[in-house]
Coordinates of C-alpha atoms in Angstrom, one line a residue:
M889 CA -18.2 -16.8 15.6
C890 CA -20.5 -19.7 16.2
V891 CA -18.3 -21.9 14.1
R892 CA -15.2 -20.8 15.9
M893 CA -16.8 -21.6 19.3
A894 CA -18.3 -24.9 18.2
T895 CA -15.0 -26.2 16.8
G896 CA -12.8 -24.6 19.4
M897 CA -14.1 -25.8 22.8
R898 CA -11.9 -28.9 22.9
I899 CA -9.0 -27.1 21.3
F900 CA -9.0 -24.3 23.9
R901 CA -9.1 -26.9 26.8
I902 CA -6.1 -28.8 25.4
I903 CA -4.1 -25.7 24.9
N904 CA -4.8 -24.6 28.5
E905 CA -3.7 -27.9 29.9
R906 CA -0.4 -27.8 27.9
D907 CA 0.6 -24.2 28.5
P908 CA -1.7 -21.6 30.1
Q909 CA -0.4 -18.8 27.8
P910 CA -2.3 -16.5 25.4
I911 CA -3.8 -18.6 22.6
S912 CA -2.4 -18.2 19.1
S913 CA -3.8 -19.5 15.8
A914 CA -0.6 -21.7 15.6
A915 CA -1.6 -23.3 18.9
L916 CA -5.1 -23.9 17.6
A917 CA -3.7 -25.8 14.6
D918 CA -1.4 -27.8 16.8
A919 CA -4.0 -28.8 19.4
S920 CA -6.6 -29.8 16.7
G921 CA -4.1 -32.2 15.2
A922 CA -4.1 -30.4 11.8
S923 CA -0.9 -29.2 10.2
K924 CA 0.8 -28.7 6.8
S925 CA 3.2 -31.6 7.5
M926 CA 0.2 -33.9 7.5
I927 CA -0.3 -33.1 3.8
A928 CA 3.4 -33.5 3.0
Q929 CA 3.7 -36.8 4.8
N930 CA 0.4 -38.4 3.7
P931 CA 0.1 -39.0 -0.1
T932 CA -3.7 -39.5 0.2
A933 CA -4.0 -36.2 2.1
G934 CA -1.8 -34.5 -0.5
E935 CA -3.9 -35.8 -3.4
N936 CA -7.1 -34.7 -1.7
F937 CA -5.6 -31.3 -1.1
Q938 CA -4.7 -30.9 -4.8
T939 CA -8.2 -32.0 -5.8
Y940 CA -9.7 -29.4 -3.4
M941 CA -7.5 -26.6 -4.7
R942 CA -8.6 -27.4 -8.3
S943 CA -12.2 -27.3 -7.3
F944 CA -11.7 -24.1 -5.2
Q945 CA -10.2 -22.4 -8.3
I946 CA -13.3 -23.2 -10.4
R947 CA -15.1 -20.3 -8.6
S948 CA -13.0 -17.7 -10.4
P949 CA -11.5 -17.6 -13.9
P950 CA -7.8 -18.3 -14.4
W951 CA -5.7 -15.2 -13.7
V952 CA -4.2 -15.5 -17.1
D953 CA -7.7 -14.7 -18.6
T954 CA -8.4 -11.6 -16.5
F955 CA -5.0 -10.0 -15.9
P956 CA -3.6 -7.8 -18.7
V957 CA -0.6 -10.2 -19.3
Q958 CA 0.3 -8.8 -22.7
E959 CA 0.5 -5.2 -21.5
Q960 CA 1.9 -5.8 -18.0
I961 CA 4.3 -8.7 -18.6
I962 CA 5.0 -9.7 -22.2
N963 CA 5.5 -6.4 -24.0
F964 CA 8.4 -5.2 -21.8
F965 CA 9.8 -8.7 -21.8
Q966 CA 10.0 -8.8 -25.6
Q967 CA 11.4 -5.2 -25.7
T968 CA 14.1 -6.0 -23.2
H969 CA 15.4 -9.3 -24.6
A970 CA 14.7 -8.8 -28.3
D971 CA 16.1 -11.7 -30.3
K972 CA 17.4 -13.5 -27.1
A973 CA 14.0 -13.8 -25.4
T974 CA 14.0 -17.6 -25.9
D975 CA 16.8 -18.0 -23.4
A976 CA 15.3 -15.7 -20.8
V977 CA 12.7 -16.8 -18.2
L978 CA 9.3 -15.3 -18.8
L979 CA 7.3 -16.8 -15.9
V980 CA 8.0 -18.8 -12.8
D981 CA 5.0 -20.5 -11.2
V982 CA 6.0 -21.0 -7.6
A983 CA 4.3 -23.8 -5.6
G984 CA 2.3 -24.4 -8.8
G985 CA 1.1 -27.9 -7.9
R986 CA 0.2 -29.9 -11.0
G987 CA 0.8 -26.8 -13.2
Q988 CA -2.8 -26.0 -14.1
D989 CA -2.0 -22.2 -14.2
I990 CA 1.2 -22.4 -16.2
I991 CA -0.2 -24.9 -18.7
H992 CA -3.1 -22.5 -19.3
F993 CA -0.5 -19.6 -19.7
R994 CA 1.5 -21.7 -22.3
Q995 CA -1.6 -22.5 -24.2
K996 CA -2.8 -18.9 -24.4
F997 CA 0.6 -17.4 -25.2
Q998 CA 2.3 -20.2 -27.1
H999 CA 3.5 -17.6 -29.7
V1000 CA 5.6 -15.8 -27.0
P1001 CA 9.2 -16.9 -26.6
G1002 CA 10.7 -17.3 -23.2
R1003 CA 11.2 -20.1 -20.7
L1004 CA 8.3 -21.2 -18.4
V1005 CA 9.2 -22.8 -15.1
L1006 CA 6.9 -24.8 -12.7
Q1007 CA 8.2 -25.2 -9.1
D1008 CA 6.7 -27.2 -6.3
K1009 CA 8.1 -29.0 -3.3
S1010 CA 6.6 -32.3 -4.4
I1011 CA 6.1 -32.7 -8.1
A1012 CA 3.2 -35.2 -8.6
P1013 CA 3.7 -37.9 -11.2
A1014 CA 0.9 -36.5 -13.3
T1015 CA 2.9 -33.4 -13.9
S1016 CA 5.6 -35.3 -15.9
K1017 CA 3.2 -36.2 -18.7
G1018 CA 2.8 -34.5 -22.1
S1019 CA 0.7 -31.7 -20.7
L1020 CA 3.9 -30.1 -19.4
D1021 CA 5.7 -30.2 -22.7
G1022 CA 7.7 -26.9 -23.1
I1023 CA 7.6 -26.2 -19.3
E1024 CA 10.6 -26.7 -17.1
V1025 CA 9.8 -28.5 -13.8
Q1026 CA 11.8 -27.9 -10.6
T1027 CA 11.5 -29.4 -7.2
Y1028 CA 11.7 -26.3 -4.9
D1029 CA 10.9 -25.5 -1.3
F1030 CA 9.8 -21.9 -1.1
F1031 CA 11.5 -21.4 2.3
T1032 CA 14.8 -21.7 0.5
P1033 CA 16.5 -19.2 -1.9
Q1034 CA 14.8 -18.9 -5.2
P1035 CA 16.9 -20.7 -7.8
I1036 CA 15.8 -18.8 -10.9
Q1037 CA 18.5 -16.2 -10.9
G1038 CA 20.1 -17.1 -14.3
E1039 CA 23.4 -16.6 -16.0
S1040 CA 22.4 -14.9 -19.2
Q1041 CA 24.6 -11.9 -20.1
S1042 CA 22.5 -10.6 -22.9
T1043 CA 20.9 -7.6 -21.2
R1044 CA 21.2 -5.1 -18.4
Y1045 CA 18.8 -7.4 -16.5
S1046 CA 21.1 -10.3 -16.8
S1047 CA 21.7 -11.0 -13.1
I1048 CA 18.1 -12.1 -12.6
R1049 CA 16.2 -13.2 -15.7
A1050 CA 12.6 -14.0 -14.6
R1051 CA 10.1 -11.4 -15.7
A1052 CA 7.3 -12.6 -13.4
Y1053 CA 7.0 -14.9 -10.4
T1054 CA 3.5 -16.1 -9.5
F1055 CA 1.8 -17.6 -6.5
H1056 CA -1.8 -18.9 -6.5
H1057 CA -3.8 -19.3 -3.3
I1058 CA -0.7 -19.9 -1.2
F1059 CA -0.7 -17.3 1.6
S1060 CA -4.1 -17.9 3.1
D1061 CA -2.5 -20.9 4.7
W1062 CA 0.3 -19.0 6.3
S1063 CA 0.7 -16.3 9.0
D1064 CA 2.1 -12.9 8.1
D1065 CA 5.5 -13.9 9.6
A1066 CA 5.7 -17.1 7.5
S1067 CA 4.3 -15.4 4.4
A1068 CA 7.0 -12.7 4.7
K1069 CA 9.7 -15.4 5.0
I1070 CA 8.4 -17.2 1.9
L1071 CA 8.0 -14.1 -0.2
S1072 CA 11.4 -12.7 0.8
K1073 CA 13.1 -15.6 -0.9
T1074 CA 11.5 -14.7 -4.2
V1075 CA 11.8 -10.9 -3.7
A1076 CA 15.5 -11.4 -3.2
A1077 CA 15.6 -12.9 -6.7
M1078 CA 13.6 -10.2 -8.4
T1079 CA 15.3 -7.5 -10.5
P1080 CA 14.2 -4.0 -9.4
G1081 CA 12.4 -2.2 -12.2
Y1082 CA 12.0 -5.4 -14.3
S1083 CA 10.6 -8.5 -12.3
K1084 CA 7.0 -8.6 -11.2
L1085 CA 5.3 -10.5 -8.4
L1086 CA 1.8 -11.7 -9.1
L1087 CA -0.4 -13.1 -6.3
H1088 CA -3.8 -14.7 -7.1
E1089 CA -5.4 -14.6 -3.7
L1090 CA -8.6 -14.1 -1.8
I1091 CA -8.9 -10.4 -0.9
L1092 CA -11.5 -9.7 1.8
P1093 CA -13.7 -6.6 1.6
S1094 CA -13.4 -4.2 4.5
E1095 CA -16.9 -5.0 5.5
N1096 CA -19.9 -7.3 4.6
C1097 CA -17.7 -10.3 4.0
S1098 CA -19.6 -13.2 2.5
W1099 CA -20.3 -16.2 4.8
Q1100 CA -18.2 -18.5 2.6
D1101 CA -15.1 -16.3 2.9
A1102 CA -15.7 -15.7 6.6
A1103 CA -15.9 -19.5 7.1
L1104 CA -12.8 -20.1 5.1
D1105 CA -10.9 -17.5 7.2
I1106 CA -11.8 -19.5 10.4
I1107 CA -10.9 -22.8 8.8
V1108 CA -7.4 -21.7 7.6
M1109 CA -6.8 -20.1 11.0
T1110 CA -7.7 -23.2 13.0
S1111 CA -6.2 -25.7 10.5
F1112 CA -3.0 -24.1 9.2
S1113 CA -2.4 -21.0 11.4
G1114 CA -3.2 -19.0 8.3
Q1115 CA -5.3 -16.0 7.5
H1116 CA -7.2 -14.2 4.7
R1117 CA -6.4 -10.5 4.3
S1118 CA -8.0 -7.3 3.2
E1119 CA -6.4 -4.8 0.8
N1120 CA -4.7 -2.8 3.6
E1121 CA -3.4 -6.0 5.2
W1122 CA -2.0 -7.2 1.9
R1123 CA -0.3 -3.7 1.4
S1124 CA 1.2 -3.8 4.9
L1125 CA 2.6 -7.3 4.4
L1126 CA 4.1 -6.7 0.9
A1127 CA 5.5 -3.3 1.8
S1128 CA 7.2 -4.8 4.9
I1129 CA 9.4 -7.0 2.6
G1130 CA 10.4 -4.2 0.3
L1131 CA 7.7 -4.4 -2.4
Q1132 CA 6.1 -1.3 -3.9
N1133 CA 3.8 -0.2 -6.7
I1134 CA 1.2 -2.5 -5.2
T1135 CA -1.8 -2.8 -7.5
F1136 CA -5.0 -4.8 -7.1
W1137 CA -6.9 -6.3 -10.0
Y1138 CA -10.4 -7.7 -9.4
P1139 CA -11.6 -10.2 -12.0
P1140 CA -15.1 -11.6 -11.8
G1141 CA -15.5 -14.2 -9.1
L1142 CA -16.2 -14.4 -5.4
G1143 CA -13.6 -12.5 -3.5
N1144 CA -10.6 -13.4 -5.6
G1145 CA -8.1 -10.8 -6.9
I1146 CA -4.7 -10.4 -8.4
I1147 CA -2.0 -8.4 -6.6
E1148 CA 0.8 -7.0 -8.7
A1149 CA 4.0 -5.6 -7.1
V1150 CA 7.6 -4.9 -7.9
R1151 CA 10.7 -4.9 -5.7
G1152 CA 11.8 -1.6 -4.2
D1153 CA 15.5 -0.9 -4.0
P1154 CA 17.4 2.2 -2.7
D1155 CA 19.4 2.5 -5.9
T1156 CA 16.3 2.0 -8.0
V1157 CA 14.4 4.6 -6.0
E1158 CA 17.1 7.2 -6.7
S1159 CA 17.2 6.2 -10.4
D1160 CA 13.4 6.4 -10.6
A1161 CA 13.6 9.9 -9.1
R1162 CA 15.8 11.0 -11.9
T1163 CA 14.0 9.2 -14.8
R1164 CA 10.4 9.1 -13.7
N1165 CA 8.1 11.4 -15.7
P1166 CA 5.1 11.8 -13.3
T1167 CA 1.6 13.0 -14.2
Y1168 CA -0.2 15.8 -12.3
H1169 CA -3.7 16.9 -11.8
T1170 CA -2.6 20.0 -13.8
R1171 CA 0.9 21.2 -14.5
E1172 CA -0.1 24.7 -13.5
G1173 CA -2.3 23.9 -10.5
D1174 CA -1.6 24.6 -6.8
Y1175 CA -1.1 21.0 -5.8
A1176 CA 2.6 20.2 -6.1
L1177 CA 2.6 16.4 -6.0
P1178 CA 1.9 13.8 -8.8
N1179 CA -1.2 11.8 -9.2
D1180 CA 0.3 8.7 -10.8
S1181 CA 0.4 5.1 -9.5
I1182 CA 3.8 5.5 -7.8
E1183 CA 2.5 8.4 -5.8
Y1184 CA -0.7 6.5 -4.9
D1185 CA 1.5 3.7 -3.5
R1186 CA 3.5 6.2 -1.5
L1187 CA 0.3 7.7 -0.1
S1188 CA -1.0 4.3 0.9
D1189 CA 2.2 3.4 2.7
Q1190 CA 2.3 6.8 4.3
A1191 CA -1.2 6.4 5.6
L1192 CA -0.3 3.1 7.2
G1193 CA 2.8 4.6 8.8
L1194 CA 0.9 7.6 10.2
S1195 CA -1.8 5.3 11.6
E1196 CA 0.9 3.3 13.5
L1197 CA 2.6 6.5 14.6
M1198 CA -0.7 7.7 16.2
H1199 CA -1.2 4.3 17.9
N1200 CA -3.9 3.5 15.3
N1201 CA -6.0 6.6 16.3
F1202 CA -6.4 7.7 12.7
I1203 CA -8.7 10.5 13.9
H1204 CA -8.8 12.3 17.2
A1205 CA -12.1 14.1 17.2
P1206 CA -14.6 12.6 19.8
L1207 CA -17.4 11.6 17.4
R1208 CA -20.6 10.1 18.7
S1209 CA -23.0 8.4 16.3
P1210 CA -22.2 10.7 13.3
S1211 CA -24.4 10.7 10.2
L1212 CA -22.3 12.7 7.7
L1213 CA -18.4 12.8 7.5
I1214 CA -16.3 14.5 4.8
D1215 CA -12.7 13.7 4.0
I1216 CA -11.1 16.6 2.0
G1217 CA -8.0 15.8 -0.2
C1218 CA -8.7 12.1 0.3
G1219 CA -6.0 10.9 -2.1
T1220 CA -6.2 7.1 -2.3
G1221 CA -9.3 7.0 -0.1
T1222 CA -7.5 5.2 2.8
V1223 CA -8.9 7.4 5.6
T1224 CA -12.3 7.7 3.8
C1225 CA -12.7 3.9 3.8
Q1226 CA -11.5 3.7 7.5
L1227 CA -14.3 6.2 8.3
G1228 CA -16.8 4.2 6.3
S1229 CA -15.9 1.0 8.2
T1230 CA -15.8 2.7 11.6
Y1231 CA -19.1 4.4 11.1
P1232 CA -21.2 2.1 8.9
A1233 CA -24.5 4.0 9.6
A1234 CA -23.0 7.3 8.3
Q1235 CA -22.6 8.7 4.8
I1236 CA -19.0 9.4 4.0
Y1237 CA -17.8 11.6 1.2
G1238 CA -14.2 11.7 0.0
I1239 CA -13.1 14.7 -2.1
D1240 CA -10.0 15.0 -4.2
L1241 CA -8.8 17.0 -7.2
S1242 CA -8.0 13.7 -9.1
P1243 CA -10.0 10.5 -9.5
V1244 CA -9.6 8.1 -6.6
P1245 CA -7.9 4.9 -7.7
A1246 CA -10.3 2.0 -8.1
H1247 CA -10.5 -0.2 -5.1
Q1248 CA -12.9 -2.0 -2.8
K1249 CA -14.7 0.5 -0.5
P1250 CA -17.5 0.4 2.1
S1251 CA -21.0 0.8 0.6
N1252 CA -21.5 4.1 2.5
V1253 CA -18.5 5.7 0.9
E1254 CA -18.8 8.0 -2.2
Y1255 CA -16.1 10.0 -3.9
I1256 CA -16.4 13.5 -5.4
Q1257 CA -13.8 14.8 -7.8
G1258 CA -13.2 18.6 -7.5
D1259 CA -11.8 21.4 -5.5
I1260 CA -13.6 21.8 -2.1
R1261 CA -13.5 25.6 -2.5
T1262 CA -15.5 25.4 -5.7
L1263 CA -17.7 22.4 -4.5
L1264 CA -19.0 24.4 -1.6
D1265 CA -20.9 26.5 -4.1
T1266 CA -21.6 24.0 -6.9
D1267 CA -22.6 20.8 -5.0
P1268 CA -25.2 21.8 -2.3
R1269 CA -27.0 18.5 -2.7
R1270 CA -24.2 16.5 -1.2
L1271 CA -22.4 19.3 0.6
P1272 CA -25.1 21.4 2.2
P1273 CA -23.9 23.9 4.8
G1274 CA -24.5 23.1 8.5
T1275 CA -25.1 19.4 8.1
A1276 CA -21.7 17.5 8.7
D1277 CA -20.7 15.9 11.9
F1278 CA -17.1 15.7 10.9
V1279 CA -14.8 17.3 8.3
F1280 CA -11.3 16.0 8.0
S1281 CA -8.1 16.8 6.0
R1282 CA -4.6 15.5 6.0
L1283 CA -1.4 16.9 4.4
L1284 CA -2.7 19.7 2.3
I1285 CA 0.5 21.6 3.0
L1286 CA 1.7 21.3 -0.6
G1287 CA -1.7 22.1 -2.2
M1288 CA -3.8 24.6 -0.2
T1289 CA -3.2 28.3 -1.1
D1290 CA -5.9 29.9 1.1
W1291 CA -5.9 28.3 4.5
A1292 CA -8.0 30.9 6.3
G1293 CA -10.6 30.6 3.5
Y1294 CA -10.4 26.8 3.5
I1295 CA -11.0 26.5 7.2
R1296 CA -13.9 28.9 7.1
G1297 CA -15.5 26.9 4.3
A1298 CA -14.9 23.6 6.0
A1299 CA -16.4 25.0 9.2
S1300 CA -19.5 26.2 7.3
L1301 CA -20.2 22.5 6.5
L1302 CA -20.4 21.6 10.1
K1303 CA -23.6 21.4 12.1
P1304 CA -23.5 22.7 15.7
G1305 CA -21.4 20.3 17.8
G1306 CA -19.6 19.0 14.6
W1307 CA -15.8 18.7 14.6
L1308 CA -13.1 19.8 12.2
E1309 CA -9.8 18.0 12.2
V1310 CA -6.6 19.0 10.4
Q1311 CA -3.5 16.8 10.3
D1312 CA -0.4 18.4 8.8
Y1313 CA 3.3 19.2 8.9
N1314 CA 5.3 22.4 9.3
M1315 CA 8.2 22.8 6.9
D1316 CA 10.6 22.7 9.9
Y1317 CA 13.2 20.0 10.5
Y1318 CA 15.0 19.3 13.7
L1319 CA 18.3 17.5 14.6
L1320 CA 18.7 16.4 18.2
G1321 CA 15.9 18.8 19.2
E1322 CA 17.4 21.8 17.5
H1323 CA 15.9 23.5 14.4
C1324 CA 18.3 22.6 11.6
S1325 CA 16.6 23.5 8.3
S1326 CA 16.9 27.3 8.3
S1327 CA 20.1 27.1 6.3
W1328 CA 18.8 24.6 3.7
G1329 CA 18.6 26.3 0.3
W1330 CA 15.7 24.2 -0.9
V1331 CA 13.6 25.0 2.1
G1332 CA 14.3 28.7 1.6
A1333 CA 13.3 28.4 -2.0
L1334 CA 10.0 26.8 -1.1
E1335 CA 9.4 29.5 1.6
A1336 CA 9.9 32.2 -1.1
A1337 CA 7.5 30.3 -3.4
A1338 CA 4.9 30.0 -0.6
E1339 CA 5.0 33.7 0.0
K1340 CA 4.4 34.4 -3.7
K1341 CA 1.8 31.7 -4.3
G1342 CA -0.1 31.5 -1.0
W1343 CA 1.0 28.2 0.6
D1344 CA 1.3 28.1 4.3
L1345 CA 4.4 26.0 5.2
R1346 CA 3.5 26.3 8.9
C1347 CA -0.1 25.1 8.6
G1348 CA 0.5 22.3 11.1
T1349 CA 0.6 24.8 14.0
N1350 CA -1.3 27.6 12.3
A1351 CA -4.4 25.4 12.0
K1352 CA -5.2 26.3 15.6
K1353 CA -5.5 30.0 14.9
Y1354 CA -7.4 29.5 11.6
M1355 CA -10.0 27.4 13.5
Q1356 CA -10.3 29.9 16.3
D1357 CA -10.7 32.8 13.8
A1358 CA -13.5 30.7 12.1
G1359 CA -15.3 30.6 15.4
L1360 CA -14.6 27.1 16.5
V1361 CA -14.1 26.3 20.2
D1362 CA -12.3 23.6 22.2
V1363 CA -9.4 23.8 19.7
Q1364 CA -6.6 21.5 20.7
T1365 CA -3.3 20.4 19.0
K1366 CA -1.4 17.2 19.5
R1367 CA 2.2 16.7 18.1
Y1368 CA 3.9 13.6 16.9
A1369 CA 7.6 13.3 16.1
V1370 CA 8.4 11.6 12.7
P1371 CA 12.0 10.4 12.7
F1372 CA 14.0 10.1 9.5
G1373 CA 14.9 6.4 9.7
T1374 CA 14.3 3.7 12.3
W1375 CA 16.8 4.9 14.8
N1376 CA 14.2 5.5 17.5
A1377 CA 12.1 2.3 16.9
G1378 CA 13.7 0.6 20.0
N1379 CA 12.3 3.3 22.3
A1380 CA 9.1 4.1 20.2
P1381 CA 8.2 1.1 18.0
E1382 CA 5.2 3.0 16.7
T1383 CA 7.7 5.2 14.7
R1384 CA 9.4 2.4 12.8
R1385 CA 7.2 2.3 9.7
M1386 CA 6.7 6.1 9.3
G1387 CA 10.4 6.7 10.0
A1388 CA 11.4 4.3 7.3
H1389 CA 8.9 5.9 4.9
A1390 CA 10.1 9.4 5.6
A1391 CA 13.8 8.5 5.0
R1392 CA 13.0 6.5 1.9
E1393 CA 10.4 8.6 0.2
Y1394 CA 10.5 12.3 1.3
G1395 CA 13.7 13.2 -0.6
V1396 CA 12.2 11.6 -3.7
M1397 CA 8.9 13.4 -3.1
Y1398 CA 10.5 16.8 -3.0
W1399 CA 12.7 15.9 -6.0
H1400 CA 9.5 16.2 -8.0
A1401 CA 7.7 18.9 -5.9
I1402 CA 10.5 21.5 -6.0
P1403 CA 10.5 22.3 -9.7
K1404 CA 6.7 22.6 -9.7
M1405 CA 6.6 24.8 -6.6
V1406 CA 9.2 27.3 -7.7
A1407 CA 8.1 27.4 -11.4
G1408 CA 7.7 31.0 -12.7
L1409 CA 9.8 32.6 -10.0
G1410 CA 12.9 33.3 -12.1
F1411 CA 15.2 30.6 -10.7
T1412 CA 17.7 29.0 -13.0
D1413 CA 17.7 25.3 -13.9
E1414 CA 21.0 25.0 -12.2
Q1415 CA 19.5 26.4 -8.9
V1416 CA 16.5 24.1 -9.1
Q1417 CA 18.7 21.0 -9.8
A1418 CA 21.0 21.9 -6.9
W1419 CA 18.0 22.2 -4.5
K1420 CA 16.6 18.8 -5.7
W1421 CA 19.9 17.1 -4.8
E1422 CA 20.1 19.0 -1.5
A1423 CA 16.6 17.8 -0.5
K1424 CA 17.6 14.2 -1.2
R1425 CA 20.7 14.6 0.9
T1426 CA 19.2 16.5 3.8
L1427 CA 16.1 14.2 4.1
A1428 CA 18.1 11.0 4.2
Q1429 CA 18.2 8.9 7.4
E1430 CA 20.1 10.5 10.2
V1431 CA 20.1 9.7 13.9
G1432 CA 18.2 12.5 15.8
K1433 CA 16.6 14.1 12.7
E1434 CA 12.8 14.6 12.9
I1435 CA 9.9 16.5 11.6
Y1436 CA 6.7 17.2 13.6
F1437 CA 3.2 16.1 12.5
Y1438 CA 0.4 18.0 14.1
V1439 CA -3.2 17.0 14.7
T1440 CA -5.6 19.9 15.4
V1441 CA -9.3 19.5 16.3
G1442 CA -12.0 22.2 16.9
R1443 CA -15.8 22.1 17.6
K1444 CA -18.5 24.3 16.1
V1445 CA -20.9 25.9 18.5

């Protein structure tokens, strides 16, 4: 903040004299006289910039040495192209400068066939020397369509041949809007299910950022209208342009990481629904959804959508200086980490049946693997009764089989004055305000399964009674409408992301949940298959179609 104020006094004055409007980071760059065009137009500045980038990259090892290239990139490339791999593009280094990354890649994997392509807007003379033997060099402006889209007819991936597109320390210099425009040109050239995007970038922690990274964040904002990003900010940016399966890799080094993603596609999503073989916590367990990386990506995107839907009020309980908070069924840990960042002086426990995927987390967050109903008796050290200020759960509808017992157990963890919060759906769908799902066969099948196995498919509204029966007071419920699609985004912009998620993902989600939920009830394979297709059809985007998301809070006396 001191740096920002010291460097900004003159800048703010100039901006105000030009146009007394709200100050943007673009305006800061313009008023200070710094811009990316200065580098493009000034050869000395460009050379100095390349030298700086090389020195900056010394602080972390090359991505080729830390990312599992063989497993994640090369193996499938060789399997796909077989004896014609020499003609196919293995790697495109976009805006690769003098080619230091792609040269290192070629040296390390020189035995692997496949074309290597270096692209940059201005190819320096030094890049034409022998160090680039075996590497194709293209002059390319990344605001224009990606040219590597090939003509090979040798495989089912013939329309777009590149296996991987890489960017290295590019997007800190650009705003989200500009970054989305840059990336969308390459995303359009990616083959769904085959091409991968790899970004080697600075990934800020959610708290306790180093002074070096904080200073760099200010510098790129004032100089280039850019920004550094946290995990959640990267996920939001990449998901907004149709990328999915977003995975973070953290090699040794100060703040740097590698972000891996693939292109989503409606046809591919449907194909993946049919061919995917997901993993589960247990095949026989109560929880009906998978625990694989595809599901973790869906959960992360859903969390962002729900946060926007609720106007970024990710919790509703009125907490004051809490010391112990518990997130039950924490999934990917998104809400757990939000709690940790919001209440840095508190201890936060996230509990889930499956291990939480590795990621950066606040220092006050700890994960516990297990079933809360068992942990209440077996882990009194971390979960002693009567000590928590806040107990939270979200979307346990497809996993909890004893809601009354669960609420009593969660309430037992609370100290007097502590709050319990439940966020969940009802299995009820509406079209233009009228209930429309009573005739859907797949919903009827799940209701029959719930009656046999103990799920409560109306837990969103029933949570209020469960809390009152457990002795909680001041119990209140708030309802949010989740549209299927973005048809209401003009009137309610906060619904855009969650509406897109619901229409894109919920049919696929139930494609996998239905067989597990109805297993052992005597239904035929033909019936189950018909319900899967019906779920995909009935949960597609449709104007006026909604499901309600309920948030219920209660206080212990």
